Amino acid sequence: MSDPLDDIDKKILLLLQHNARMPISQISKEISMSQPSVKERIIKLEEKNIIAEYGTALNLRELNRGTTTFILVKTEQCERFVEFCKGAKEVTDLFRISGEYNYLIKVQTATVEELAEFQDALVQLGPSKSHISLKNIFENRIVL
Amino acid sequence: MSDPLDDIDKKILLLLQHNARMPISQISKEISMSQPSVKERIIKLEEKNIIAEYGTALNLRELNRGTTTFILVKTEQCERFVEFCKGAKEVTDLFRISGEYNYLIKVQTATVEELAEFQDALVQLGPSKSHISLKNIFENRIVL
DNA sequence: GTTGAAAAAACAGAGGA
DNA sequence: TCCTCTGTTTTTTCAAC
């Protein structure tokens, strides 16, 4: 684990977190620091692996995947289940968890009907418990 | 909802998904299309709101938040609970869900001890059920 | 959709406080 | 670690096809 971030690093990351394509020049203006210094800090954050990657978040509703469901799964066929999830485009997140259930998956479907079809395929791998998301209040939030 | 994406849009999004800072010039080379055309397509994807935002993914382990836990919560004090979560930096995701429980939250702590402290604060808002992540197999995956 | 060229902007490196 | 200065590269915006 790395040293804690100082306030300038935090400011830079706050800007980059929701706009990874912001030019260095603009970051430089916003935090009142010269471009080379900003660039240097960003490179260090990348090298220290604090910045994992620059990603592009897509709008799932526009992609016709607006229905979010969390499913807890209890299976005895772990390998087969993981392969099933990797091959199912509906599954966006897959975690191995502790407790009564083995796995927690996050599933994005167009509709609840499509969710039902997914569950039909899932049922042969073991019992599961679904929780449809009624509202995404916030997501992927990292408070520095 | 928008029209389905064509293959060129998919290629551009695949490149941007895991490297939002990739220069247009490089995208242009990789997909063998002129820079102005690539730029035009990206602008359209932004305008159609298919690209929601360019984000920066941080390494939670390096930030001393390497322990992931999913908690199902049943509360009768919804407003208070949501405010509690907004104010708790450990909570990275908050969903209102259907079923026996009201909410599903994702919590990032340094250790399980810190998780226990969080649960102590949570207990007064209602019963909950925790699932510690033993392994993050994949996350935020969108297959186009 | 393409190429090509000019203007503007961003970036990279050196040297020094 | 930060700054300024300078040269280079990249992006952007046209035009015409």
Coordinates of C-alpha atoms (C1' of nucleotides) in Angstrom, one line a residue:
Chain A
M1 CA 0.0 0.0 0.0
S2 CA 1.2 3.5 -0.8
D3 CA 1.7 6.6 1.2
P4 CA -1.5 8.6 1.8
L5 CA -2.3 11.2 -0.9
D6 CA -1.7 14.8 -0.3
D7 CA -4.4 17.5 -1.0
I8 CA -3.1 18.3 -4.5
D9 CA -3.2 14.6 -5.6
K10 CA -6.7 14.4 -4.3
K11 CA -7.7 17.5 -6.3
I12 CA -6.2 16.0 -9.4
L13 CA -7.9 12.7 -8.9
L14 CA -11.3 14.4 -8.2
L15 CA -11.1 16.1 -11.5
L16 CA -10.0 13.0 -13.4
Q17 CA -12.4 10.7 -11.7
H18 CA -15.4 12.1 -13.7
N19 CA -13.5 13.4 -16.7
A20 CA -10.6 11.3 -17.6
R21 CA -10.1 13.2 -20.9
M22 CA -9.7 16.6 -19.3
P23 CA -6.5 18.1 -20.7
I24 CA -3.5 18.6 -18.4
S25 CA -3.7 22.3 -19.2
Q26 CA -7.2 22.6 -17.8
I27 CA -6.4 20.6 -14.7
S28 CA -3.4 22.9 -14.3
K29 CA -5.7 26.0 -14.4
E30 CA -8.3 24.5 -12.0
I31 CA -5.8 23.7 -9.3
S32 CA -3.4 26.5 -10.0
M33 CA -0.3 24.5 -10.6
S34 CA 2.0 24.4 -13.7
Q35 CA 1.4 21.9 -16.4
P36 CA 4.7 20.0 -16.0
S37 CA 4.1 19.6 -12.2
V38 CA 0.5 18.3 -12.8
K39 CA 1.8 15.9 -15.5
E40 CA 4.6 14.7 -13.2
R41 CA 2.1 14.0 -10.4
I42 CA -0.2 12.1 -12.7
I43 CA 2.6 10.0 -14.0
K44 CA 3.5 9.1 -10.4
L45 CA 0.0 8.2 -9.5
E46 CA 0.0 5.9 -12.5
E47 CA 3.3 4.4 -11.6
K48 CA 2.2 3.9 -8.0
N49 CA -0.8 2.1 -9.5
I50 CA -3.2 4.4 -7.6
I51 CA -4.7 5.1 -11.0
A52 CA -5.8 1.7 -12.2
E53 CA -7.1 2.8 -15.6
Y54 CA -8.9 5.4 -17.5
G55 CA -12.3 4.1 -18.5
T56 CA -15.4 5.1 -20.4
A57 CA -18.7 4.6 -18.7
L58 CA -21.5 3.7 -21.0
N59 CA -25.2 4.5 -20.5
L60 CA -26.8 1.2 -19.9
R61 CA -30.3 2.5 -20.6
E62 CA -29.3 3.7 -24.0
L63 CA -27.7 0.3 -24.7
N64 CA -31.0 -1.4 -23.8
R65 CA -29.6 -2.9 -20.6
G66 CA -31.4 -0.6 -18.2
T67 CA -32.7 -3.2 -15.7
T68 CA -30.2 -4.0 -12.9
T69 CA -30.5 -7.1 -10.8
F70 CA -28.4 -8.5 -8.0
I71 CA -28.5 -12.3 -7.7
L72 CA -27.1 -14.4 -4.9
V73 CA -26.2 -17.9 -6.1
K74 CA -25.5 -21.1 -4.2
T75 CA -23.8 -23.6 -6.5
E76 CA -21.7 -26.7 -6.2
Q77 CA -20.4 -26.3 -9.7
C78 CA -18.1 -23.4 -9.2
E79 CA -16.0 -23.7 -12.3
R80 CA -19.0 -24.2 -14.5
F81 CA -20.9 -21.3 -13.0
V82 CA -18.0 -18.9 -13.5
E83 CA -17.7 -20.0 -17.1
F84 CA -21.4 -19.5 -17.5
C85 CA -21.1 -16.0 -16.2
K86 CA -18.2 -15.1 -18.3
G87 CA -20.1 -16.1 -21.4
A88 CA -23.3 -14.3 -20.4
K89 CA -23.2 -10.8 -21.6
E90 CA -25.9 -9.8 -19.1
V91 CA -23.5 -10.4 -16.2
T92 CA -21.4 -7.3 -15.5
D93 CA -20.0 -8.1 -12.1
L94 CA -19.1 -11.4 -10.5
F95 CA -17.9 -11.8 -6.9
R96 CA -17.0 -14.9 -4.9
I97 CA -18.5 -14.2 -1.4
S98 CA -18.6 -15.6 2.1
G99 CA -21.8 -16.8 3.8
E100 CA -24.7 -18.9 2.8
Y101 CA -24.3 -18.1 -0.9
N102 CA -21.2 -18.7 -3.0
Y103 CA -21.5 -15.9 -5.5
L104 CA -23.0 -12.5 -6.0
I105 CA -23.6 -11.3 -9.6
K106 CA -24.9 -8.1 -11.1
V107 CA -27.0 -8.6 -14.2
Q108 CA -28.0 -6.0 -16.7
T109 CA -31.0 -6.8 -18.9
A110 CA -33.3 -4.9 -21.1
T111 CA -36.5 -5.9 -19.2
V112 CA -37.7 -8.1 -16.4
E113 CA -38.8 -10.6 -19.1
E114 CA -35.2 -10.9 -20.2
L115 CA -34.2 -11.3 -16.6
A116 CA -36.6 -14.2 -16.3
E117 CA -34.9 -15.9 -19.3
F118 CA -31.6 -15.4 -17.7
Q119 CA -32.9 -17.0 -14.5
D120 CA -34.2 -19.9 -16.4
A121 CA -30.7 -20.6 -17.6
L122 CA -29.2 -20.1 -14.2
V123 CA -31.5 -22.4 -12.3
Q124 CA -29.8 -25.6 -13.3
L125 CA -26.6 -24.5 -11.6
G126 CA -28.1 -24.1 -8.2
P127 CA -30.6 -22.1 -6.1
S128 CA -30.4 -18.3 -6.2
K129 CA -32.1 -15.3 -4.8
S130 CA -32.7 -12.2 -6.9
H131 CA -33.0 -8.5 -5.9
I132 CA -34.1 -6.2 -8.7
S133 CA -32.8 -2.7 -8.4
L134 CA -35.6 -0.2 -8.1
K135 CA -33.3 2.8 -8.0
N136 CA -29.6 3.3 -8.4
I137 CA -28.9 6.0 -5.9
F138 CA -25.2 6.1 -6.4
E139 CA -22.5 3.8 -7.8
N140 CA -18.7 3.4 -8.0
R141 CA -18.3 6.4 -5.6
I142 CA -14.8 6.8 -4.1
V143 CA -14.5 9.5 -1.5
L144 CA -10.9 10.5 -1.1
Chain B
M1 CA -33.2 4.4 -26.4
S2 CA -30.9 4.9 -29.3
D3 CA -30.4 2.9 -32.5
P4 CA -28.1 -0.1 -32.1
L5 CA -24.4 0.6 -32.6
D6 CA -22.6 -0.4 -35.7
D7 CA -19.4 -2.3 -35.7
I8 CA -17.2 0.8 -36.0
D9 CA -18.8 2.4 -33.0
K10 CA -18.3 -0.8 -31.1
K11 CA -14.6 -0.9 -32.0
I12 CA -14.2 2.7 -30.8
L13 CA -16.0 2.1 -27.6
L14 CA -14.0 -1.1 -26.9
L15 CA -10.8 0.9 -27.2
L16 CA -12.1 3.8 -25.1
Q17 CA -13.6 1.6 -22.5
H18 CA -10.3 0.6 -21.0
N19 CA -8.2 3.6 -22.1
A20 CA -10.3 6.7 -22.1
R21 CA -7.2 8.9 -22.7
M22 CA -6.2 7.1 -25.9
P23 CA -5.5 9.8 -28.5
I24 CA -7.8 10.1 -31.5
S25 CA -4.8 9.6 -33.8
Q26 CA -4.2 6.2 -32.2
I27 CA -7.8 5.1 -32.4
S28 CA -7.8 6.2 -36.0
K29 CA -4.8 3.9 -36.7
E30 CA -6.2 0.9 -34.9
I31 CA -9.5 0.9 -36.6
S32 CA -8.2 2.2 -40.0
M33 CA -10.4 5.2 -40.2
S34 CA -9.5 8.9 -40.7
Q35 CA -9.2 11.1 -37.6
P36 CA -12.0 13.5 -38.5
S37 CA -14.4 10.6 -38.9
V38 CA -13.4 9.0 -35.6
K39 CA -13.8 12.3 -33.9
E40 CA -17.2 12.8 -35.4
R41 CA -18.4 9.4 -34.2
I42 CA -17.1 10.0 -30.7
I43 CA -18.9 13.4 -30.6
K44 CA -22.1 11.7 -31.7
L45 CA -21.8 8.9 -29.1
E46 CA -21.4 11.6 -26.5
E47 CA -24.3 13.6 -27.8
K48 CA -26.5 10.5 -27.9
N49 CA -25.5 10.0 -24.3
I50 CA -24.2 6.5 -25.0
I51 CA -21.0 7.6 -23.5
A52 CA -22.0 8.6 -20.1
E53 CA -18.6 9.9 -18.9
Y54 CA -14.9 9.3 -19.0
G55 CA -13.8 8.1 -15.6
T56 CA -10.7 7.2 -13.8
A57 CA -10.7 3.9 -11.9
L58 CA -8.6 4.0 -8.7
N59 CA -6.9 1.0 -7.1
L60 CA -8.8 0.5 -3.9
R61 CA -6.1 -1.7 -2.4
E62 CA -3.6 1.1 -2.8
L63 CA -6.0 3.5 -1.2
N64 CA -6.3 1.2 1.8
R65 CA -9.9 0.1 0.9
G66 CA -9.2 -3.3 -0.3
T67 CA -12.0 -5.2 1.5
T68 CA -15.2 -5.4 -0.4
T69 CA -18.5 -6.3 1.3
F70 CA -22.1 -6.4 0.1
I71 CA -24.7 -5.7 2.7
L72 CA -28.4 -6.2 2.4
V73 CA -30.3 -3.8 4.7
K74 CA -33.9 -3.9 5.9
T75 CA -34.8 -0.5 7.4
E76 CA -37.9 1.5 8.1
Q77 CA -36.0 4.8 8.2
C78 CA -35.3 5.1 4.5
E79 CA -34.4 8.8 4.4
R80 CA -32.1 8.5 7.4
F81 CA -30.5 5.4 6.0
V82 CA -29.8 7.0 2.6
E83 CA -28.3 10.1 4.4
F84 CA -26.2 7.8 6.5
C85 CA -24.8 6.1 3.4
K86 CA -24.1 9.3 1.6
G87 CA -22.1 10.5 4.6
A88 CA -20.2 7.2 5.0
K89 CA -17.1 7.2 2.8
E90 CA -16.9 3.4 3.0
V91 CA -20.2 3.1 1.0
T92 CA -19.4 3.1 -2.7
D93 CA -22.7 1.9 -4.1
L94 CA -26.3 2.3 -2.9
F95 CA -29.3 0.6 -4.6
R96 CA -32.9 0.5 -3.6
I97 CA -34.0 -3.0 -4.2
S98 CA -37.1 -5.2 -4.3
G99 CA -37.7 -8.2 -2.0
E100 CA -37.3 -8.9 1.7
Y101 CA -34.5 -6.2 2.0
N102 CA -34.8 -2.5 1.1
Y103 CA -31.3 -1.7 0.1
L104 CA -28.1 -3.2 -1.1
I105 CA -24.9 -1.4 -0.4
K106 CA -21.3 -2.1 -1.4
V107 CA -18.8 -1.1 1.2
Q108 CA -15.0 -0.7 0.9
T109 CA -13.0 -0.9 4.1
A110 CA -9.4 -1.4 4.9
T111 CA -9.9 -4.5 7.0
V112 CA -12.7 -6.7 8.4
E113 CA -12.1 -4.9 11.7
E114 CA -13.1 -1.6 10.0
L115 CA -16.1 -3.4 8.5
A116 CA -17.2 -4.4 12.0
E117 CA -17.1 -0.8 13.1
F118 CA -19.2 0.2 10.1
Q119 CA -21.7 -2.6 11.0
D120 CA -21.9 -1.3 14.5
A121 CA -23.0 2.1 13.2
L122 CA -25.4 0.5 10.8
V123 CA -27.2 -1.8 13.3
Q124 CA -29.4 1.0 14.7
L125 CA -31.0 1.6 11.4
G126 CA -32.3 -2.0 11.0
P127 CA -31.3 -5.6 10.4
S128 CA -28.8 -6.4 7.8
K129 CA -27.0 -9.3 6.2
S130 CA -23.4 -9.1 5.0
H131 CA -21.5 -10.9 2.4
I132 CA -17.7 -10.3 2.3
S133 CA -16.2 -10.6 -1.1
L134 CA -13.5 -13.3 -1.2
K135 CA -12.6 -12.6 -4.8
N136 CA -13.5 -10.0 -7.4
I137 CA -13.6 -12.1 -10.5
F138 CA -14.8 -9.2 -12.7
E139 CA -16.5 -6.0 -12.4
N140 CA -18.2 -3.2 -14.5
R141 CA -17.9 -5.3 -17.6
I142 CA -20.0 -4.3 -20.6
V143 CA -20.0 -6.7 -23.5
L144 CA -21.1 -4.8 -26.6
Chain C
dG1 C1' -16.8 8.8 -45.8
dT2 C1' -11.7 10.7 -47.5
dT3 C1' -7.3 13.8 -47.9
dG4 C1' -4.6 17.9 -46.9
dA5 C1' -3.2 22.1 -44.8
dA6 C1' -3.2 25.8 -41.4
dA7 C1' -4.2 27.5 -36.7
dA8 C1' -4.6 26.4 -32.0
dA9 C1' -3.7 23.7 -28.2
dA10 C1' -1.3 20.3 -25.6
dC11 C1' 2.7 18.0 -24.5
dA12 C1' 7.8 17.0 -23.4
dG13 C1' 12.3 18.2 -21.9
dA14 C1' 16.0 21.2 -20.0
dG15 C1' 17.6 24.0 -16.6
dG16 C1' 17.2 26.5 -12.3
dA17 C1' 15.1 28.3 -7.8
Chain D
dT1 C1' 9.1 19.4 -5.6
dC2 C1' 8.0 23.1 -8.2
dC3 C1' 8.7 26.8 -11.7
dT4 C1' 9.5 29.0 -16.6
dC5 C1' 11.0 28.6 -21.1
dT6 C1' 11.2 26.5 -25.6
dG7 C1' 10.6 23.2 -29.3
dT8 C1' 7.8 19.5 -30.8
dT9 C1' 3.7 16.9 -31.4
dT10 C1' -1.2 16.5 -31.4
dT11 C1' -5.7 18.1 -32.1
dT12 C1' -8.9 20.8 -34.3
dT13 C1' -11.1 23.0 -38.0
dC14 C1' -11.4 24.1 -42.4
dA15 C1' -11.6 23.3 -47.2
dA16 C1' -12.5 20.4 -51.4
dC17 C1' -13.3 15.8 -53.1

